[in-house]
Amino acid sequence: MMQDSLDLTTLIFLGLAVFVIWKLRSVLGQKTGSERPPFNPLARREEPPAAPRDGDNVVRLPGAGPERGAAAPVATAVPRNWKGVVEPNSPAARGLDLILQQEPNFDPRGFTDGAKVAYETIVTAFAKGDRKTLKTLLSREVADGFERAIQGRERAGQTVETTFVSIDRAEIVGVDVRNRVAQVTVRYLSKLITATRGPQGQVVDGSPEKVVDVTDVWTFARTLGSRDPNWQLVATEAGH
């Protein structure tokens, strides 16, 4: 009788354990269609021009989203006074309100600080032809464009030297949220020393001594509420 009781108790606990494991898997192991392959850091995916890739060598944009594994809290959109960040009552301000509706911990100022780090990292990696770093930071379309430029330099036997003097300003100039995909556009004003050298080391473009003012407009994107907190560069253009 005691043996039968023990067997019954054991079976009950085993049944409970199986049920708990099944529930955990249903919550944590569920496929959403937006996961990235195991090795693909910050950057970014090819589906909607916004979903970032998972990985190890990530340049995190601080305050950009929840930590990995944390569910995005739900909140009611409350218009904020974005003075000093974007023009109050502008489309960009309304876009930030929409982001905060889904991710209340989003910090635009922290995002901008992280965007500065991403900008310098990407520009430097492009000059060096560092494909590994670029792959982890860019959307596939942007990465393909950078790759074509790097291959063109290599075929011509050219190398690029780039030195950052300063990033004088980085400001959010546009925010768009559609179907949970947020795109944040940042305008950079920086000072660089850049020169392109030919096969014999001769300067064919730029100057190794002259400081130039550069304006770039870059757009980063991310799927809001996703477990991946990283943003990906999805578009670049020269600013004015």
mmCIF file of C-alpha atoms in Angstrom:
data_model
loop_
_atom_site.group_PDB
_atom_site.id
_atom_site.type_symbol
_atom_site.label_atom_id
_atom_site.label_comp_id
_atom_site.label_asym_id
_atom_site.label_seq_id
_atom_site.Cartn_x
_atom_site.Cartn_y
_atom_site.Cartn_z
ATOM 1 C CA MET A 1 0.000 0.000 0.000
ATOM 2 C CA MET A 2 2.796 2.404 0.924
ATOM 3 C CA GLN A 3 4.553 1.578 -2.360
ATOM 4 C CA ASP A 4 1.352 2.237 -4.305
ATOM 5 C CA SER A 5 0.943 5.574 -2.474
ATOM 6 C CA LEU A 6 4.506 6.591 -3.293
ATOM 7 C CA ASP A 7 4.050 5.651 -6.927
ATOM 8 C CA LEU A 8 0.852 7.679 -7.143
ATOM 9 C CA THR A 9 2.485 10.707 -5.484
ATOM 10 C CA THR A 10 5.463 10.452 -7.802
ATOM 11 C CA LEU A 11 3.212 10.324 -10.836
ATOM 12 C CA ILE A 12 1.300 13.392 -9.665
ATOM 13 C CA PHE A 13 4.503 15.419 -9.219
ATOM 14 C CA LEU A 14 5.852 14.239 -12.551
ATOM 15 C CA GLY A 15 2.604 15.293 -14.177
ATOM 16 C CA LEU A 16 2.823 18.742 -12.574
ATOM 17 C CA ALA A 17 6.452 19.110 -13.667
ATOM 18 C CA VAL A 18 5.589 18.244 -17.270
ATOM 19 C CA PHE A 19 2.697 20.744 -17.199
ATOM 20 C CA VAL A 20 4.903 23.558 -15.858
ATOM 21 C CA ILE A 21 7.621 22.887 -18.444
ATOM 22 C CA TRP A 22 5.017 22.857 -21.209
ATOM 23 C CA LYS A 23 3.603 26.204 -20.066
ATOM 24 C CA LEU A 24 7.068 27.778 -19.897
ATOM 25 C CA ARG A 25 7.869 26.608 -23.394
ATOM 26 C CA SER A 26 4.579 27.986 -24.684
ATOM 27 C CA VAL A 27 5.439 31.405 -23.266
ATOM 28 C CA LEU A 28 9.211 31.624 -23.729
ATOM 29 C CA GLY A 29 9.866 29.341 -26.656
ATOM 30 C CA GLN A 30 7.157 30.551 -28.970
ATOM 31 C CA LYS A 31 8.239 31.567 -32.478
ATOM 32 C CA THR A 32 7.016 34.991 -33.600
ATOM 33 C CA GLY A 33 8.565 35.105 -37.066
ATOM 34 C CA SER A 34 10.823 38.049 -36.135
ATOM 35 C CA GLU A 35 13.656 36.160 -34.451
ATOM 36 C CA ARG A 36 17.166 36.470 -35.854
ATOM 37 C CA PRO A 37 19.652 33.763 -36.661
ATOM 38 C CA PRO A 38 21.884 33.006 -33.664
ATOM 39 C CA PHE A 39 24.820 35.109 -34.910
ATOM 40 C CA ASN A 40 23.831 38.550 -36.102
ATOM 41 C CA PRO A 41 24.496 41.350 -33.632
ATOM 42 C CA LEU A 42 22.853 44.844 -33.614
ATOM 43 C CA ALA A 43 21.597 45.086 -36.591
ATOM 44 C CA ARG A 44 19.765 44.665 -37.304
ATOM 45 C CA ARG A 45 17.195 41.800 -40.387
ATOM 46 C CA GLU A 46 15.906 42.066 -43.879
ATOM 47 C CA GLU A 47 12.209 41.758 -43.311
ATOM 48 C CA PRO A 48 10.563 45.067 -42.385
ATOM 49 C CA PRO A 49 13.407 47.582 -42.741
ATOM 50 C CA ALA A 50 13.779 47.733 -39.054
ATOM 51 C CA ALA A 51 14.116 44.536 -37.197
ATOM 52 C CA PRO A 52 17.534 44.244 -35.506
ATOM 53 C CA ARG A 53 19.748 41.190 -35.445
ATOM 54 C CA ASP A 54 20.805 39.383 -32.325
ATOM 55 C CA GLY A 55 24.400 38.758 -31.468
ATOM 56 C CA ASP A 56 27.487 39.466 -29.442
ATOM 57 C CA ASN A 57 29.264 42.557 -30.826
ATOM 58 C CA VAL A 58 26.429 45.010 -30.308
ATOM 59 C CA VAL A 59 26.561 48.788 -30.129
ATOM 60 C CA ARG A 60 23.586 49.350 -27.849
ATOM 61 C CA LEU A 61 21.596 52.552 -28.117
ATOM 62 C CA PRO A 62 20.941 53.264 -24.421
ATOM 63 C CA GLY A 63 17.355 53.524 -23.296
ATOM 64 C CA ALA A 64 16.225 52.164 -26.619
ATOM 65 C CA GLY A 65 14.055 49.359 -25.352
ATOM 66 C CA PRO A 66 13.449 46.664 -22.764
ATOM 67 C CA GLU A 67 16.188 44.264 -21.768
ATOM 68 C CA ARG A 68 16.274 40.988 -23.631
ATOM 69 C CA GLY A 69 13.623 38.675 -22.290
ATOM 70 C CA ALA A 70 11.578 41.468 -20.724
ATOM 71 C CA ALA A 71 8.064 42.017 -22.004
ATOM 72 C CA ALA A 72 7.228 45.523 -23.158
ATOM 73 C CA PRO A 73 4.892 47.179 -20.654
ATOM 74 C CA VAL A 74 1.621 48.577 -21.901
ATOM 75 C CA ALA A 75 0.888 52.229 -21.211
ATOM 76 C CA THR A 76 -1.470 54.931 -22.354
ATOM 77 C CA ALA A 77 0.076 57.483 -24.703
ATOM 78 C CA VAL A 78 0.513 60.779 -22.872
ATOM 79 C CA PRO A 79 1.752 63.736 -24.950
ATOM 80 C CA ARG A 80 4.962 65.112 -23.471
ATOM 81 C CA ASN A 81 6.755 68.386 -23.784
ATOM 82 C CA TRP A 82 9.732 67.389 -25.925
ATOM 83 C CA LYS A 83 11.379 70.812 -25.822
ATOM 84 C CA GLY A 84 15.121 70.374 -26.181
ATOM 85 C CA VAL A 85 14.689 66.988 -27.878
ATOM 86 C CA VAL A 86 12.371 67.674 -30.829
ATOM 87 C CA GLU A 87 9.986 70.478 -31.689
ATOM 88 C CA PRO A 88 6.931 70.219 -29.402
ATOM 89 C CA ASN A 89 3.711 69.141 -31.193
ATOM 90 C CA SER A 90 5.708 68.175 -34.294
ATOM 91 C CA PRO A 91 5.374 64.837 -36.150
ATOM 92 C CA ALA A 92 8.621 63.758 -34.463
ATOM 93 C CA ALA A 93 7.167 64.575 -31.027
ATOM 94 C CA ARG A 94 4.038 62.563 -31.807
ATOM 95 C CA GLY A 95 6.265 59.709 -32.968
ATOM 96 C CA LEU A 96 8.134 59.728 -29.651
ATOM 97 C CA ASP A 97 4.772 59.643 -27.854
ATOM 98 C CA LEU A 98 3.859 56.526 -29.855
ATOM 99 C CA ILE A 99 7.144 54.834 -28.952
ATOM 100 C CA LEU A 100 6.577 55.584 -25.274
ATOM 101 C CA GLN A 101 3.079 54.197 -25.539
ATOM 102 C CA GLN A 102 4.601 50.777 -26.204
ATOM 103 C CA GLU A 103 7.898 51.211 -24.353
ATOM 104 C CA PRO A 104 7.607 53.686 -21.452
ATOM 105 C CA ASN A 105 11.304 53.288 -20.594
ATOM 106 C CA PHE A 106 12.469 54.675 -23.941
ATOM 107 C CA ASP A 107 14.925 57.561 -23.360
ATOM 108 C CA PRO A 108 15.396 59.842 -26.405
ATOM 109 C CA ARG A 109 18.457 61.547 -24.928
ATOM 110 C CA GLY A 110 20.076 58.220 -24.116
ATOM 111 C CA PHE A 111 19.186 57.032 -27.610
ATOM 112 C CA THR A 112 20.950 60.048 -29.118
ATOM 113 C CA ASP A 113 24.079 59.392 -27.047
ATOM 114 C CA GLY A 114 24.137 55.801 -28.254
ATOM 115 C CA ALA A 115 23.549 56.940 -31.832
ATOM 116 C CA LYS A 116 26.764 58.989 -31.618
ATOM 117 C CA VAL A 117 28.702 55.859 -30.674
ATOM 118 C CA ALA A 118 27.076 53.920 -33.504
ATOM 119 C CA TYR A 119 27.887 56.693 -36.001
ATOM 120 C CA GLU A 120 31.596 56.816 -35.172
ATOM 121 C CA THR A 121 31.827 53.017 -35.061
ATOM 122 C CA ILE A 122 30.185 52.573 -38.471
ATOM 123 C CA VAL A 123 32.128 55.357 -40.224
ATOM 124 C CA THR A 124 35.415 54.016 -38.850
ATOM 125 C CA ALA A 125 34.562 50.410 -39.785
ATOM 126 C CA PHE A 126 33.629 51.491 -43.314
ATOM 127 C CA ALA A 127 36.938 53.309 -43.755
ATOM 128 C CA LYS A 128 38.835 50.229 -42.580
ATOM 129 C CA GLY A 129 36.720 47.827 -44.618
ATOM 130 C CA ASP A 130 35.773 46.046 -41.400
ATOM 131 C CA ARG A 131 32.984 43.878 -42.793
ATOM 132 C CA LYS A 132 32.426 41.947 -39.589
ATOM 133 C CA THR A 133 31.572 45.066 -37.590
ATOM 134 C CA LEU A 134 29.436 46.531 -40.369
ATOM 135 C CA LYS A 135 27.442 43.338 -40.737
ATOM 136 C CA THR A 136 26.410 43.509 -37.094
ATOM 137 C CA LEU A 137 25.321 47.147 -37.253
ATOM 138 C CA LEU A 138 23.505 47.534 -40.563
ATOM 139 C CA SER A 139 20.349 46.313 -42.223
ATOM 140 C CA ARG A 140 21.062 43.979 -45.112
ATOM 141 C CA GLU A 141 20.256 46.576 -47.771
ATOM 142 C CA VAL A 142 22.556 49.178 -46.211
ATOM 143 C CA ALA A 143 25.258 46.540 -45.655
ATOM 144 C CA ASP A 144 25.055 45.577 -49.351
ATOM 145 C CA GLY A 145 25.612 49.205 -50.375
ATOM 146 C CA PHE A 146 28.613 49.543 -48.081
ATOM 147 C CA GLU A 147 29.980 46.235 -49.381
ATOM 148 C CA ARG A 148 29.808 47.427 -52.997
ATOM 149 C CA ALA A 149 31.723 50.579 -52.075
ATOM 150 C CA ILE A 150 34.389 48.607 -50.197
ATOM 151 C CA GLN A 151 34.784 46.174 -53.103
ATOM 152 C CA GLY A 152 35.165 49.104 -55.510
ATOM 153 C CA ARG A 153 37.970 50.535 -53.374
ATOM 154 C CA GLU A 154 39.682 47.158 -53.170
ATOM 155 C CA ARG A 155 39.553 46.654 -56.941
ATOM 156 C CA ALA A 156 41.118 50.089 -57.399
ATOM 157 C CA GLY A 157 43.770 49.339 -54.780
ATOM 158 C CA GLN A 158 42.589 52.248 -52.654
ATOM 159 C CA THR A 159 42.595 52.681 -48.886
ATOM 160 C CA VAL A 160 40.772 55.211 -46.732
ATOM 161 C CA GLU A 161 42.108 57.015 -43.678
ATOM 162 C CA THR A 162 39.466 58.608 -41.442
ATOM 163 C CA THR A 163 39.989 60.392 -38.126
ATOM 164 C CA PHE A 164 37.157 61.792 -36.035
ATOM 165 C CA VAL A 165 37.915 65.260 -34.698
ATOM 166 C CA SER A 166 34.510 65.697 -33.070
ATOM 167 C CA ILE A 167 30.801 64.997 -33.283
ATOM 168 C CA ASP A 168 29.458 68.482 -32.699
ATOM 169 C CA ARG A 169 25.808 67.575 -32.747
ATOM 170 C CA ALA A 170 23.424 64.650 -33.050
ATOM 171 C CA GLU A 171 19.732 65.473 -33.039
ATOM 172 C CA ILE A 172 16.536 63.544 -33.674
ATOM 173 C CA VAL A 173 14.849 65.062 -36.735
ATOM 174 C CA GLY A 174 12.198 62.462 -37.493
ATOM 175 C CA VAL A 175 10.274 59.652 -35.836
ATOM 176 C CA ASP A 176 7.885 57.288 -37.568
ATOM 177 C CA VAL A 177 5.993 54.347 -36.056
ATOM 178 C CA ARG A 178 4.075 51.912 -38.257
ATOM 179 C CA ASN A 179 2.931 48.390 -37.453
ATOM 180 C CA ARG A 180 5.107 48.309 -34.310
ATOM 181 C CA VAL A 181 8.208 49.243 -36.322
ATOM 182 C CA ALA A 182 9.788 52.484 -35.112
ATOM 183 C CA GLN A 183 12.202 54.475 -37.260
ATOM 184 C CA VAL A 184 14.192 57.301 -35.674
ATOM 185 C CA THR A 185 16.150 59.657 -37.929
ATOM 186 C CA VAL A 186 19.210 61.448 -36.559
ATOM 187 C CA ARG A 187 21.124 64.340 -38.134
ATOM 188 C CA TYR A 188 24.843 64.414 -37.328
ATOM 189 C CA LEU A 189 27.172 67.379 -37.579
ATOM 190 C CA SER A 190 30.777 66.250 -37.278
ATOM 191 C CA LYS A 191 34.348 67.205 -38.094
ATOM 192 C CA LEU A 192 36.526 64.630 -39.840
ATOM 193 C CA ILE A 193 39.931 64.276 -41.399
ATOM 194 C CA THR A 194 39.614 61.844 -44.288
ATOM 195 C CA ALA A 195 41.778 60.904 -47.248
ATOM 196 C CA THR A 196 41.677 58.194 -49.897
ATOM 197 C CA ARG A 197 45.013 56.864 -51.120
ATOM 198 C CA GLY A 198 45.774 55.042 -54.343
ATOM 199 C CA PRO A 199 47.869 51.893 -54.879
ATOM 200 C CA GLN A 200 51.148 53.815 -54.546
ATOM 201 C CA GLY A 201 50.042 55.658 -51.401
ATOM 202 C CA GLN A 202 49.234 58.859 -53.279
ATOM 203 C CA VAL A 203 46.226 60.900 -52.111
ATOM 204 C CA VAL A 204 43.444 60.640 -54.703
ATOM 205 C CA ASP A 205 40.662 62.217 -52.663
ATOM 206 C CA GLY A 206 40.375 64.312 -49.508
ATOM 207 C CA SER A 207 43.319 65.406 -47.407
ATOM 208 C CA PRO A 208 45.260 63.741 -44.564
ATOM 209 C CA GLU A 209 45.551 67.132 -42.846
ATOM 210 C CA LYS A 210 42.427 69.152 -43.596
ATOM 211 C CA VAL A 211 39.487 69.087 -41.166
ATOM 212 C CA VAL A 212 36.152 69.008 -42.986
ATOM 213 C CA ASP A 213 32.628 69.592 -41.723
ATOM 214 C CA VAL A 214 30.320 66.666 -42.471
ATOM 215 C CA THR A 215 26.532 66.433 -42.210
ATOM 216 C CA ASP A 216 24.887 63.018 -42.340
ATOM 217 C CA VAL A 217 21.278 61.944 -41.817
ATOM 218 C CA TRP A 218 20.849 58.353 -40.643
ATOM 219 C CA THR A 219 17.744 56.357 -39.803
ATOM 220 C CA PHE A 220 17.682 53.585 -37.187
ATOM 221 C CA ALA A 221 14.836 51.118 -36.799
ATOM 222 C CA ARG A 222 13.540 48.522 -34.397
ATOM 223 C CA THR A 223 10.413 46.443 -33.788
ATOM 224 C CA LEU A 224 8.844 47.796 -30.603
ATOM 225 C CA GLY A 225 8.038 45.298 -27.902
ATOM 226 C CA SER A 226 10.507 42.750 -29.253
ATOM 227 C CA ARG A 227 12.946 41.011 -26.941
ATOM 228 C CA ASP A 228 15.884 42.331 -28.949
ATOM 229 C CA PRO A 229 16.729 45.813 -27.571
ATOM 230 C CA ASN A 230 19.057 46.752 -30.427
ATOM 231 C CA TRP A 231 18.423 49.266 -33.211
ATOM 232 C CA GLN A 232 19.669 48.865 -36.777
ATOM 233 C CA LEU A 233 20.842 51.410 -39.323
ATOM 234 C CA VAL A 234 18.390 51.146 -42.220
ATOM 235 C CA ALA A 235 19.058 54.311 -44.274
ATOM 236 C CA THR A 236 21.799 56.914 -44.795
ATOM 237 C CA GLU A 237 21.988 60.156 -46.737
ATOM 238 C CA ALA A 238 24.170 63.218 -46.884
ATOM 239 C CA GLY A 239 22.600 66.127 -45.054
ATOM 240 C CA HIS A 240 22.521 69.810 -45.823
#
